[in-house]
Structure formats: C-alpha cells, structure tokens
Amino acid sequence: PMGSERMEMRKRQMSATQETPGAAQAPHSTGNRGSNACCFCWCCCCSCSCLTVRNQEEERARRTSHELQAEGIPNCEESPAPTLEEVNAWAQSFDKLMLTPAGRNAFREFLRTEFSEENMLFWMACEELKQESNKSVIEEKARLIYEDYISILSPKEVSLDSRVREVINRNMLEPSQHTFDDAQLQIYTLMHRDSYPRFMNSAIYKDLLQSLSEKSIEA
C-alpha cells in the first residue's frame, strides 16, 4: 500500500541524514459518531432531513480536501524538451541535473514514484523565497514553507536533523530569504546521496535516454 511505501521511504531518508527527527504525526479525529438515529427524532429512516444534511456536509468536506490537495502540489516547471546532450550531462553530476528545469522535472517525476516529491518541492520553494525582496511577502512565504515542509503535523514534512530544526526555529523569529538555507542544503545533499543514484538506474531516466538516442540516430 502507498502508506507503507511512504513509511519505508521516510525511514531510508532519516537513515541517510544519520539522525532521526521527530516522526511526523497528523492525527485526524473523526469525532464521536452517534447512531443512525436522527438527532431530532427517534426514527432511523434514511430520508430524515438531518441525515441528509450530515451527508451533504461530509461530501463537501471530502471535496474540499481533494481540492486543497490538488492546489498544494504545484505543476512541473515549464521547460523545452531536453536534448540528448543534456540528458547525458545529468549522469555526470547531480548539480548538472538540478541546473535545468527539464532535469528537475524528470527527477521530480522519479521522486514521486518513491513518495518523496516533497524534497524537490521544498528545495524549489526555498529557491523561490530567495528571489523575494518584499518583507511582508518573505514572511508569508516563510510561514507557508514552515507549515508545508517543516511542521511535524504536515504530510509533506521533510527529514531534517534536530540541529537544523533549531536553526529554523530561531530564524523564524525574523524570517528572511535565507531562513531555510541550512535545511535546503541538507535536503539537497539527501537527494544527491539517496535518490540521485537510483534515478540514474531508473526506467524513467533510461527510457528518456533511449528515446532521445533513437531520435538522434534517425535524424
């Protein structure tokens, strides 16, 4: 199941950082549900108006949750199709892979299969934060990054050691473009050491390389 695979990936990432931060927990209380009996009467009929209202509210909550999840995952970066030379360069170093939008998109697609796409999303959010100069915008973006990727209550929490978390908590007292620099470097290193080698051996990379090679031969 997806949940167990994500847990295995999180364990491997925590092992790669050589220090285990607090486990992410996202308790969701379903509340105390009563019997099927109407709250205004003793009947259990399905046509009762209060049951209809409750069902509508539950459906609305489910729909809102799905919409928020979809909005919370930004689309891939716009980029031209990679050339054979570019794809070959990705194998030379992780830095070259991360330098191009096409490389980041391909790597992000691979991370999604391992349920660790949040690492790339966090890195990209930090890069975007560095481009800001407006103080109020910086504070708002820093708050969102913290809630999305640092908070232990977030399902997209990234694996960071306790030292880096302490630095972030101090920096959040007065957020700047560089609030998450230490954390961004740690996640970059984690992706380099843990995910990049597997990406180079993945079907995603090999299929792309083969496709471009065949097109090059045909041309």
PDB file of N, CA, C and O in Angstrom, residues 87-161:
ATOM      1  N   VAL A  87      20.605  15.290 -21.338  1.00  0.00           N
ATOM      2  CA  VAL A  87      20.288  14.090 -20.569  1.00  0.00           C
ATOM      3  C   VAL A  87      21.557  13.306 -20.240  1.00  0.00           C
ATOM      4  O   VAL A  87      21.684  12.741 -19.148  1.00  0.00           O
ATOM      5  N   ASN A  88      22.505  13.273 -21.166  1.00  0.00           N
ATOM      6  CA  ASN A  88      23.791  12.631 -20.879  1.00  0.00           C
ATOM      7  C   ASN A  88      24.540  13.390 -19.783  1.00  0.00           C
ATOM      8  O   ASN A  88      25.227  12.781 -18.952  1.00  0.00           O
ATOM      9  N   ALA A  89      24.397  14.706 -19.775  1.00  0.00           N
ATOM     10  CA  ALA A  89      25.081  15.533 -18.769  1.00  0.00           C
ATOM     11  C   ALA A  89      24.540  15.270 -17.377  1.00  0.00           C
ATOM     12  O   ALA A  89      25.265  15.405 -16.386  1.00  0.00           O
ATOM     13  N   TRP A  90      23.257  14.899 -17.285  1.00  0.00           N
ATOM     14  CA  TRP A  90      22.683  14.616 -15.968  1.00  0.00           C
ATOM     15  C   TRP A  90      23.427  13.489 -15.271  1.00  0.00           C
ATOM     16  O   TRP A  90      23.492  13.451 -14.040  1.00  0.00           O
ATOM     17  N   ALA A  91      23.985  12.582 -16.051  1.00  0.00           N
ATOM     18  CA  ALA A  91      24.703  11.441 -15.470  1.00  0.00           C
ATOM     19  C   ALA A  91      26.088  11.845 -14.958  1.00  0.00           C
ATOM     20  O   ALA A  91      26.704  11.106 -14.202  1.00  0.00           O
ATOM     21  N   GLN A  92      26.561  13.016 -15.371  1.00  0.00           N
ATOM     22  CA  GLN A  92      27.894  13.459 -14.968  1.00  0.00           C
ATOM     23  C   GLN A  92      27.916  13.978 -13.532  1.00  0.00           C
ATOM     24  O   GLN A  92      28.890  13.789 -12.806  1.00  0.00           O
ATOM     25  N   SER A  93      26.841  14.662 -13.143  1.00  0.00           N
ATOM     26  CA  SER A  93      26.771  15.163 -11.770  1.00  0.00           C
ATOM     27  C   SER A  93      25.350  15.552 -11.411  1.00  0.00           C
ATOM     28  O   SER A  93      24.550  15.905 -12.280  1.00  0.00           O
ATOM     29  N   PHE A  94      25.062  15.501 -10.126  1.00  0.00           N
ATOM     30  CA  PHE A  94      23.744  15.897  -9.631  1.00  0.00           C
ATOM     31  C   PHE A  94      23.529  17.395  -9.852  1.00  0.00           C
ATOM     32  O   PHE A  94      22.404  17.836 -10.121  1.00  0.00           O
ATOM     33  N   ASP A  95      24.601  18.175  -9.742  1.00  0.00           N
ATOM     34  CA  ASP A  95      24.494  19.622  -9.955  1.00  0.00           C
ATOM     35  C   ASP A  95      23.977  19.930 -11.355  1.00  0.00           C
ATOM     36  O   ASP A  95      23.132  20.812 -11.537  1.00  0.00           O
ATOM     37  N   LYS A  96      24.477  19.210 -12.352  1.00  0.00           N
ATOM     38  CA  LYS A  96      24.046  19.456 -13.728  1.00  0.00           C
ATOM     39  C   LYS A  96      22.584  19.066 -13.916  1.00  0.00           C
ATOM     40  O   LYS A  96      21.854  19.701 -14.685  1.00  0.00           O
ATOM     41  N   LEU A  97      22.152  18.022 -13.227  1.00  0.00           N
ATOM     42  CA  LEU A  97      20.748  17.619 -13.294  1.00  0.00           C
ATOM     43  C   LEU A  97      19.857  18.719 -12.729  1.00  0.00           C
ATOM     44  O   LEU A  97      18.833  19.087 -13.319  1.00  0.00           O
ATOM     45  N   MET A  98      20.254  19.292 -11.595  1.00  0.00           N
ATOM     46  CA  MET A  98      19.430  20.280 -10.904  1.00  0.00           C
ATOM     47  C   MET A  98      19.497  21.663 -11.527  1.00  0.00           C
ATOM     48  O   MET A  98      18.677  22.531 -11.203  1.00  0.00           O
ATOM     49  N   LEU A  99      20.426  21.879 -12.431  1.00  0.00           N
ATOM     50  CA  LEU A  99      20.573  23.199 -13.042  1.00  0.00           C
ATOM     51  C   LEU A  99      19.490  23.505 -14.062  1.00  0.00           C
ATOM     52  O   LEU A  99      19.184  24.665 -14.314  1.00  0.00           O
ATOM     53  N   THR A 100      18.912  22.473 -14.669  1.00  0.00           N
ATOM     54  CA  THR A 100      17.949  22.705 -15.742  1.00  0.00           C
ATOM     55  C   THR A 100      16.532  22.330 -15.308  1.00  0.00           C
ATOM     56  O   THR A 100      16.333  21.336 -14.592  1.00  0.00           O
ATOM     57  N   PRO A 101      15.528  23.108 -15.746  1.00  0.00           N
ATOM     58  CA  PRO A 101      14.138  22.762 -15.424  1.00  0.00           C
ATOM     59  C   PRO A 101      13.760  21.362 -15.908  1.00  0.00           C
ATOM     60  O   PRO A 101      13.050  20.631 -15.214  1.00  0.00           O
ATOM     61  N   ALA A 102      14.235  20.980 -17.094  1.00  0.00           N
ATOM     62  CA  ALA A 102      13.922  19.655 -17.626  1.00  0.00           C
ATOM     63  C   ALA A 102      14.496  18.566 -16.723  1.00  0.00           C
ATOM     64  O   ALA A 102      13.860  17.528 -16.490  1.00  0.00           O
ATOM     65  N   GLY A 103      15.696  18.797 -16.220  1.00  0.00           N
ATOM     66  CA  GLY A 103      16.314  17.834 -15.318  1.00  0.00           C
ATOM     67  C   GLY A 103      15.550  17.729 -14.009  1.00  0.00           C
ATOM     68  O   GLY A 103      15.309  16.627 -13.503  1.00  0.00           O
ATOM     69  N   ARG A 104      15.155  18.885 -13.471  1.00  0.00           N
ATOM     70  CA  ARG A 104      14.393  18.874 -12.221  1.00  0.00           C
ATOM     71  C   ARG A 104      13.038  18.199 -12.408  1.00  0.00           C
ATOM     72  O   ARG A 104      12.569  17.473 -11.529  1.00  0.00           O
ATOM     73  N   ASN A 105      12.414  18.431 -13.558  1.00  0.00           N
ATOM     74  CA  ASN A 105      11.115  17.802 -13.819  1.00  0.00           C
ATOM     75  C   ASN A 105      11.223  16.284 -13.887  1.00  0.00           C
ATOM     76  O   ASN A 105      10.391  15.557 -13.345  1.00  0.00           O
ATOM     77  N   ALA A 106      12.253  15.799 -14.580  1.00  0.00           N
ATOM     78  CA  ALA A 106      12.445  14.355 -14.704  1.00  0.00           C
ATOM     79  C   ALA A 106      12.756  13.731 -13.339  1.00  0.00           C
ATOM     80  O   ALA A 106      12.215  12.671 -12.987  1.00  0.00           O
ATOM     81  N   PHE A 107      13.596  14.403 -12.583  1.00  0.00           N
ATOM     82  CA  PHE A 107      13.968  13.893 -11.260  1.00  0.00           C
ATOM     83  C   PHE A 107      12.766  13.936 -10.322  1.00  0.00           C
ATOM     84  O   PHE A 107      12.554  13.014  -9.526  1.00  0.00           O
ATOM     85  N   ARG A 108      11.982  14.988 -10.441  1.00  0.00           N
ATOM     86  CA  ARG A 108      10.785  15.108  -9.608  1.00  0.00           C
ATOM     87  C   ARG A 108       9.782  14.004  -9.934  1.00  0.00           C
ATOM     88  O   ARG A 108       9.133  13.447  -9.039  1.00  0.00           O
ATOM     89  N   GLU A 109       9.668  13.657 -11.206  1.00  0.00           N
ATOM     90  CA  GLU A 109       8.781  12.559 -11.597  1.00  0.00           C
ATOM     91  C   GLU A 109       9.230  11.263 -10.935  1.00  0.00           C
ATOM     92  O   GLU A 109       8.412  10.466 -10.468  1.00  0.00           O
ATOM     93  N   PHE A 110      10.546  11.057 -10.876  1.00  0.00           N
ATOM     94  CA  PHE A 110      11.075   9.866 -10.214  1.00  0.00           C
ATOM     95  C   PHE A 110      10.801   9.902  -8.715  1.00  0.00           C
ATOM     96  O   PHE A 110      10.384   8.903  -8.119  1.00  0.00           O
ATOM     97  N   LEU A 111      11.018  11.068  -8.087  1.00  0.00           N
ATOM     98  CA  LEU A 111      10.776  11.193  -6.649  1.00  0.00           C
ATOM     99  C   LEU A 111       9.318  10.889  -6.316  1.00  0.00           C
ATOM    100  O   LEU A 111       9.019  10.323  -5.265  1.00  0.00           O
ATOM    101  N   ARG A 112       8.422  11.255  -7.219  1.00  0.00           N
ATOM    102  CA  ARG A 112       7.004  10.986  -6.989  1.00  0.00           C
ATOM    103  C   ARG A 112       6.747   9.484  -6.893  1.00  0.00           C
ATOM    104  O   ARG A 112       5.909   9.049  -6.114  1.00  0.00           O
ATOM    105  N   THR A 113       7.466   8.697  -7.675  1.00  0.00           N
ATOM    106  CA  THR A 113       7.279   7.244  -7.627  1.00  0.00           C
ATOM    107  C   THR A 113       7.794   6.669  -6.313  1.00  0.00           C
ATOM    108  O   THR A 113       7.390   5.573  -5.919  1.00  0.00           O
ATOM    109  N   GLU A 114       8.685   7.388  -5.649  1.00  0.00           N
ATOM    110  CA  GLU A 114       9.223   6.933  -4.368  1.00  0.00           C
ATOM    111  C   GLU A 114       8.555   7.643  -3.189  1.00  0.00           C
ATOM    112  O   GLU A 114       8.988   7.512  -2.047  1.00  0.00           O
ATOM    113  N   PHE A 115       7.527   8.415  -3.479  1.00  0.00           N
ATOM    114  CA  PHE A 115       6.788   9.139  -2.450  1.00  0.00           C
ATOM    115  C   PHE A 115       7.686  10.091  -1.661  1.00  0.00           C
ATOM    116  O   PHE A 115       7.557  10.242  -0.445  1.00  0.00           O
ATOM    117  N   SER A 116       8.610  10.736  -2.356  1.00  0.00           N
ATOM    118  CA  SER A 116       9.480  11.719  -1.698  1.00  0.00           C
ATOM    119  C   SER A 116       9.565  13.015  -2.509  1.00  0.00           C
ATOM    120  O   SER A 116      10.563  13.719  -2.461  1.00  0.00           O
ATOM    121  N   GLU A 117       8.498  13.306  -3.241  1.00  0.00           N
ATOM    122  CA  GLU A 117       8.477  14.512  -4.059  1.00  0.00           C
ATOM    123  C   GLU A 117       8.590  15.770  -3.210  1.00  0.00           C
ATOM    124  O   GLU A 117       9.037  16.816  -3.682  1.00  0.00           O
ATOM    125  N   GLU A 118       8.208  15.680  -1.933  1.00  0.00           N
ATOM    126  CA  GLU A 118       8.268  16.855  -1.064  1.00  0.00           C
ATOM    127  C   GLU A 118       9.683  17.419  -0.958  1.00  0.00           C
ATOM    128  O   GLU A 118       9.866  18.620  -0.708  1.00  0.00           O
ATOM    129  N   ASN A 119      10.698  16.571  -1.150  1.00  0.00           N
ATOM    130  CA  ASN A 119      12.073  17.073  -1.090  1.00  0.00           C
ATOM    131  C   ASN A 119      12.334  18.095  -2.190  1.00  0.00           C
ATOM    132  O   ASN A 119      12.916  19.162  -1.951  1.00  0.00           O
ATOM    133  N   MET A 120      11.905  17.776  -3.404  1.00  0.00           N
ATOM    134  CA  MET A 120      12.084  18.712  -4.514  1.00  0.00           C
ATOM    135  C   MET A 120      11.191  19.933  -4.343  1.00  0.00           C
ATOM    136  O   MET A 120      11.610  21.068  -4.609  1.00  0.00           O
ATOM    137  N   LEU A 121       9.960  19.735  -3.890  1.00  0.00           N
ATOM    138  CA  LEU A 121       9.048  20.853  -3.689  1.00  0.00           C
ATOM    139  C   LEU A 121       9.603  21.831  -2.657  1.00  0.00           C
ATOM    140  O   LEU A 121       9.510  23.051  -2.821  1.00  0.00           O
ATOM    141  N   PHE A 122      10.185  21.299  -1.592  1.00  0.00           N
ATOM    142  CA  PHE A 122      10.785  22.150  -0.563  1.00  0.00           C
ATOM    143  C   PHE A 122      11.976  22.913  -1.130  1.00  0.00           C
ATOM    144  O   PHE A 122      12.115  24.128  -0.918  1.00  0.00           O
ATOM    145  N   TRP A 123      12.832  22.226  -1.858  1.00  0.00           N
ATOM    146  CA  TRP A 123      14.012  22.877  -2.447  1.00  0.00           C
ATOM    147  C   TRP A 123      13.579  24.005  -3.386  1.00  0.00           C
ATOM    148  O   TRP A 123      14.152  25.100  -3.358  1.00  0.00           O
ATOM    149  N   MET A 124      12.564  23.749  -4.204  1.00  0.00           N
ATOM    150  CA  MET A 124      12.073  24.762  -5.144  1.00  0.00           C
ATOM    151  C   MET A 124      11.445  25.946  -4.408  1.00  0.00           C
ATOM    152  O   MET A 124      11.622  27.106  -4.804  1.00  0.00           O
ATOM    153  N   ALA A 125      10.731  25.670  -3.320  1.00  0.00           N
ATOM    154  CA  ALA A 125      10.115  26.737  -2.538  1.00  0.00           C
ATOM    155  C   ALA A 125      11.183  27.630  -1.916  1.00  0.00           C
ATOM    156  O   ALA A 125      11.026  28.859  -1.854  1.00  0.00           O
ATOM    157  N   CYS A 126      12.291  27.029  -1.478  1.00  0.00           N
ATOM    158  CA  CYS A 126      13.393  27.808  -0.909  1.00  0.00           C
ATOM    159  C   CYS A 126      14.055  28.681  -1.974  1.00  0.00           C
ATOM    160  O   CYS A 126      14.420  29.835  -1.713  1.00  0.00           O
ATOM    161  N   GLU A 127      14.206  28.148  -3.178  1.00  0.00           N
ATOM    162  CA  GLU A 127      14.768  28.925  -4.279  1.00  0.00           C
ATOM    163  C   GLU A 127      13.868  30.119  -4.602  1.00  0.00           C
ATOM    164  O   GLU A 127      14.344  31.225  -4.861  1.00  0.00           O
ATOM    165  N   GLU A 128      12.569  29.900  -4.578  1.00  0.00           N
ATOM    166  CA  GLU A 128      11.611  30.975  -4.849  1.00  0.00           C
ATOM    167  C   GLU A 128      11.679  32.035  -3.756  1.00  0.00           C
ATOM    168  O   GLU A 128      11.606  33.239  -4.038  1.00  0.00           O
ATOM    169  N   LEU A 129      11.823  31.608  -2.517  1.00  0.00           N
ATOM    170  CA  LEU A 129      11.919  32.545  -1.398  1.00  0.00           C
ATOM    171  C   LEU A 129      13.128  33.463  -1.546  1.00  0.00           C
ATOM    172  O   LEU A 129      13.066  34.658  -1.222  1.00  0.00           O
ATOM    173  N   LYS A 130      14.226  32.914  -2.048  1.00  0.00           N
ATOM    174  CA  LYS A 130      15.456  33.706  -2.198  1.00  0.00           C
ATOM    175  C   LYS A 130      15.305  34.840  -3.208  1.00  0.00           C
ATOM    176  O   LYS A 130      16.086  35.794  -3.188  1.00  0.00           O
ATOM    177  N   GLN A 131      14.317  34.733  -4.082  1.00  0.00           N
ATOM    178  CA  GLN A 131      14.123  35.758  -5.107  1.00  0.00           C
ATOM    179  C   GLN A 131      13.287  36.934  -4.598  1.00  0.00           C
ATOM    180  O   GLN A 131      13.186  37.954  -5.275  1.00  0.00           O
ATOM    181  N   GLU A 132      12.690  36.785  -3.424  1.00  0.00           N
ATOM    182  CA  GLU A 132      11.822  37.831  -2.896  1.00  0.00           C
ATOM    183  C   GLU A 132      12.616  38.927  -2.184  1.00  0.00           C
ATOM    184  O   GLU A 132      13.660  38.667  -1.601  1.00  0.00           O
ATOM    185  N   SER A 133      12.078  40.138  -2.256  1.00  0.00           N
ATOM    186  CA  SER A 133      12.712  41.274  -1.565  1.00  0.00           C
ATOM    187  C   SER A 133      11.730  41.998  -0.650  1.00  0.00           C
ATOM    188  O   SER A 133      12.141  42.720   0.260  1.00  0.00           O
ATOM    189  N   ASN A 134      10.416  41.786  -0.888  1.00  0.00           N
ATOM    190  CA  ASN A 134       9.404  42.432  -0.059  1.00  0.00           C
ATOM    191  C   ASN A 134       9.300  41.723   1.287  1.00  0.00           C
ATOM    192  O   ASN A 134       9.085  40.512   1.344  1.00  0.00           O
ATOM    193  N   LYS A 135       9.451  42.474   2.383  1.00  0.00           N
ATOM    194  CA  LYS A 135       9.497  41.876   3.715  1.00  0.00           C
ATOM    195  C   LYS A 135       8.225  41.109   4.060  1.00  0.00           C
ATOM    196  O   LYS A 135       8.289  39.997   4.584  1.00  0.00           O
ATOM    197  N   SER A 136       7.060  41.673   3.759  1.00  0.00           N
ATOM    198  CA  SER A 136       5.808  41.006   4.105  1.00  0.00           C
ATOM    199  C   SER A 136       5.615  39.731   3.284  1.00  0.00           C
ATOM    200  O   SER A 136       5.107  38.727   3.795  1.00  0.00           O
ATOM    201  N   VAL A 137       6.037  39.756   2.015  1.00  0.00           N
ATOM    202  CA  VAL A 137       5.936  38.570   1.171  1.00  0.00           C
ATOM    203  C   VAL A 137       6.880  37.485   1.676  1.00  0.00           C
ATOM    204  O   VAL A 137       6.529  36.299   1.707  1.00  0.00           O
ATOM    205  N   ILE A 138       8.074  37.894   2.078  1.00  0.00           N
ATOM    206  CA  ILE A 138       9.057  36.941   2.616  1.00  0.00           C
ATOM    207  C   ILE A 138       8.504  36.258   3.863  1.00  0.00           C
ATOM    208  O   ILE A 138       8.589  35.035   4.013  1.00  0.00           O
ATOM    209  N   GLU A 139       7.911  37.047   4.760  1.00  0.00           N
ATOM    210  CA  GLU A 139       7.368  36.481   5.995  1.00  0.00           C
ATOM    211  C   GLU A 139       6.237  35.501   5.703  1.00  0.00           C
ATOM    212  O   GLU A 139       6.149  34.438   6.324  1.00  0.00           O
ATOM    213  N   GLU A 140       5.365  35.846   4.749  1.00  0.00           N
ATOM    214  CA  GLU A 140       4.244  34.967   4.413  1.00  0.00           C
ATOM    215  C   GLU A 140       4.736  33.672   3.762  1.00  0.00           C
ATOM    216  O   GLU A 140       4.279  32.573   4.108  1.00  0.00           O
ATOM    217  N   LYS A 141       5.679  33.790   2.823  1.00  0.00           N
ATOM    218  CA  LYS A 141       6.198  32.587   2.159  1.00  0.00           C
ATOM    219  C   LYS A 141       6.968  31.707   3.136  1.00  0.00           C
ATOM    220  O   LYS A 141       6.887  30.477   3.072  1.00  0.00           O
ATOM    221  N   ALA A 142       7.705  32.331   4.046  1.00  0.00           N
ATOM    222  CA  ALA A 142       8.453  31.557   5.043  1.00  0.00           C
ATOM    223  C   ALA A 142       7.486  30.797   5.946  1.00  0.00           C
ATOM    224  O   ALA A 142       7.721  29.628   6.285  1.00  0.00           O
ATOM    225  N   ARG A 143       6.387  31.429   6.302  1.00  0.00           N
ATOM    226  CA  ARG A 143       5.388  30.774   7.141  1.00  0.00           C
ATOM    227  C   ARG A 143       4.781  29.570   6.416  1.00  0.00           C
ATOM    228  O   ARG A 143       4.621  28.488   7.000  1.00  0.00           O
ATOM    229  N   LEU A 144       4.466  29.747   5.130  1.00  0.00           N
ATOM    230  CA  LEU A 144       3.882  28.653   4.355  1.00  0.00           C
ATOM    231  C   LEU A 144       4.865  27.495   4.188  1.00  0.00           C
ATOM    232  O   LEU A 144       4.484  26.327   4.269  1.00  0.00           O
ATOM    233  N   ILE A 145       6.131  27.823   3.949  1.00  0.00           N
ATOM    234  CA  ILE A 145       7.158  26.775   3.813  1.00  0.00           C
ATOM    235  C   ILE A 145       7.274  25.993   5.115  1.00  0.00           C
ATOM    236  O   ILE A 145       7.362  24.758   5.117  1.00  0.00           O
ATOM    237  N   TYR A 146       7.255  26.724   6.228  1.00  0.00           N
ATOM    238  CA  TYR A 146       7.354  26.059   7.528  1.00  0.00           C
ATOM    239  C   TYR A 146       6.173  25.114   7.734  1.00  0.00           C
ATOM    240  O   TYR A 146       6.348  23.956   8.137  1.00  0.00           O
ATOM    241  N   GLU A 147       4.971  25.605   7.459  1.00  0.00           N
ATOM    242  CA  GLU A 147       3.772  24.792   7.667  1.00  0.00           C
ATOM    243  C   GLU A 147       3.726  23.584   6.734  1.00  0.00           C
ATOM    244  O   GLU A 147       3.289  22.503   7.112  1.00  0.00           O
ATOM    245  N   ASP A 148       4.205  23.777   5.492  1.00  0.00           N
ATOM    246  CA  ASP A 148       4.117  22.708   4.491  1.00  0.00           C
ATOM    247  C   ASP A 148       5.205  21.650   4.625  1.00  0.00           C
ATOM    248  O   ASP A 148       4.956  20.467   4.359  1.00  0.00           O
ATOM    249  N   TYR A 149       6.418  22.066   5.010  1.00  0.00           N
ATOM    250  CA  TYR A 149       7.544  21.135   4.919  1.00  0.00           C
ATOM    251  C   TYR A 149       8.341  20.926   6.210  1.00  0.00           C
ATOM    252  O   TYR A 149       9.110  19.976   6.308  1.00  0.00           O
ATOM    253  N   ILE A 150       8.157  21.799   7.206  1.00  0.00           N
ATOM    254  CA  ILE A 150       8.936  21.679   8.447  1.00  0.00           C
ATOM    255  C   ILE A 150       8.092  21.145   9.589  1.00  0.00           C
ATOM    256  O   ILE A 150       8.556  20.345  10.393  1.00  0.00           O
ATOM    257  N   SER A 151       6.854  21.578   9.667  1.00  0.00           N
ATOM    258  CA  SER A 151       5.969  21.153  10.749  1.00  0.00           C
ATOM    259  C   SER A 151       5.804  19.643  10.772  1.00  0.00           C
ATOM    260  O   SER A 151       5.598  19.008   9.730  1.00  0.00           O
ATOM    261  N   ILE A 152       5.878  19.069  11.968  1.00  0.00           N
ATOM    262  CA  ILE A 152       5.725  17.615  12.101  1.00  0.00           C
ATOM    263  C   ILE A 152       4.275  17.193  11.857  1.00  0.00           C
ATOM    264  O   ILE A 152       3.993  16.010  11.733  1.00  0.00           O
ATOM    265  N   LEU A 153       3.370  18.156  11.778  1.00  0.00           N
ATOM    266  CA  LEU A 153       1.979  17.839  11.509  1.00  0.00           C
ATOM    267  C   LEU A 153       1.676  17.782  10.020  1.00  0.00           C
ATOM    268  O   LEU A 153       0.577  17.403   9.626  1.00  0.00           O
ATOM    269  N   SER A 154       2.644  18.166   9.194  1.00  0.00           N
ATOM    270  CA  SER A 154       2.408  18.198   7.754  1.00  0.00           C
ATOM    271  C   SER A 154       2.687  16.843   7.116  1.00  0.00           C
ATOM    272  O   SER A 154       3.700  16.202   7.410  1.00  0.00           O
ATOM    273  N   PRO A 155       1.827  16.399   6.203  1.00  0.00           N
ATOM    274  CA  PRO A 155       2.087  15.138   5.490  1.00  0.00           C
ATOM    275  C   PRO A 155       3.252  15.275   4.516  1.00  0.00           C
ATOM    276  O   PRO A 155       3.760  14.273   4.015  1.00  0.00           O
ATOM    277  N   LYS A 156       3.701  16.514   4.251  1.00  0.00           N
ATOM    278  CA  LYS A 156       4.824  16.739   3.343  1.00  0.00           C
ATOM    279  C   LYS A 156       6.098  17.111   4.108  1.00  0.00           C
ATOM    280  O   LYS A 156       7.025  17.670   3.530  1.00  0.00           O
ATOM    281  N   GLU A 157       6.146  16.793   5.387  1.00  0.00           N
ATOM    282  CA  GLU A 157       7.328  17.110   6.198  1.00  0.00           C
ATOM    283  C   GLU A 157       8.580  16.464   5.607  1.00  0.00           C
ATOM    284  O   GLU A 157       8.582  15.292   5.234  1.00  0.00           O
ATOM    285  N   VAL A 158       9.658  17.235   5.503  1.00  0.00           N
ATOM    286  CA  VAL A 158      10.926  16.699   5.019  1.00  0.00           C
ATOM    287  C   VAL A 158      11.775  16.248   6.206  1.00  0.00           C
ATOM    288  O   VAL A 158      11.572  16.696   7.334  1.00  0.00           O
ATOM    289  N   SER A 159      12.734  15.369   5.948  1.00  0.00           N
ATOM    290  CA  SER A 159      13.568  14.813   7.010  1.00  0.00           C
ATOM    291  C   SER A 159      14.756  15.720   7.291  1.00  0.00           C
ATOM    292  O   SER A 159      15.653  15.856   6.461  1.00  0.00           O
ATOM    293  N   LEU A 160      14.761  16.318   8.474  1.00  0.00           N
ATOM    294  CA  LEU A 160      15.845  17.215   8.889  1.00  0.00           C
ATOM    295  C   LEU A 160      16.326  16.803  10.268  1.00  0.00           C
ATOM    296  O   LEU A 160      15.547  16.298  11.080  1.00  0.00           O
ATOM    297  N   ASP A 161      17.600  17.034  10.537  1.00  0.00           N
ATOM    298  CA  ASP A 161      18.091  16.688  11.860  1.00  0.00           C
ATOM    299  C   ASP A 161      17.735  17.787  12.863  1.00  0.00           C
ATOM    300  O   ASP A 161      17.304  18.883  12.495  1.00  0.00           O
TER     301      ASP A 161
END
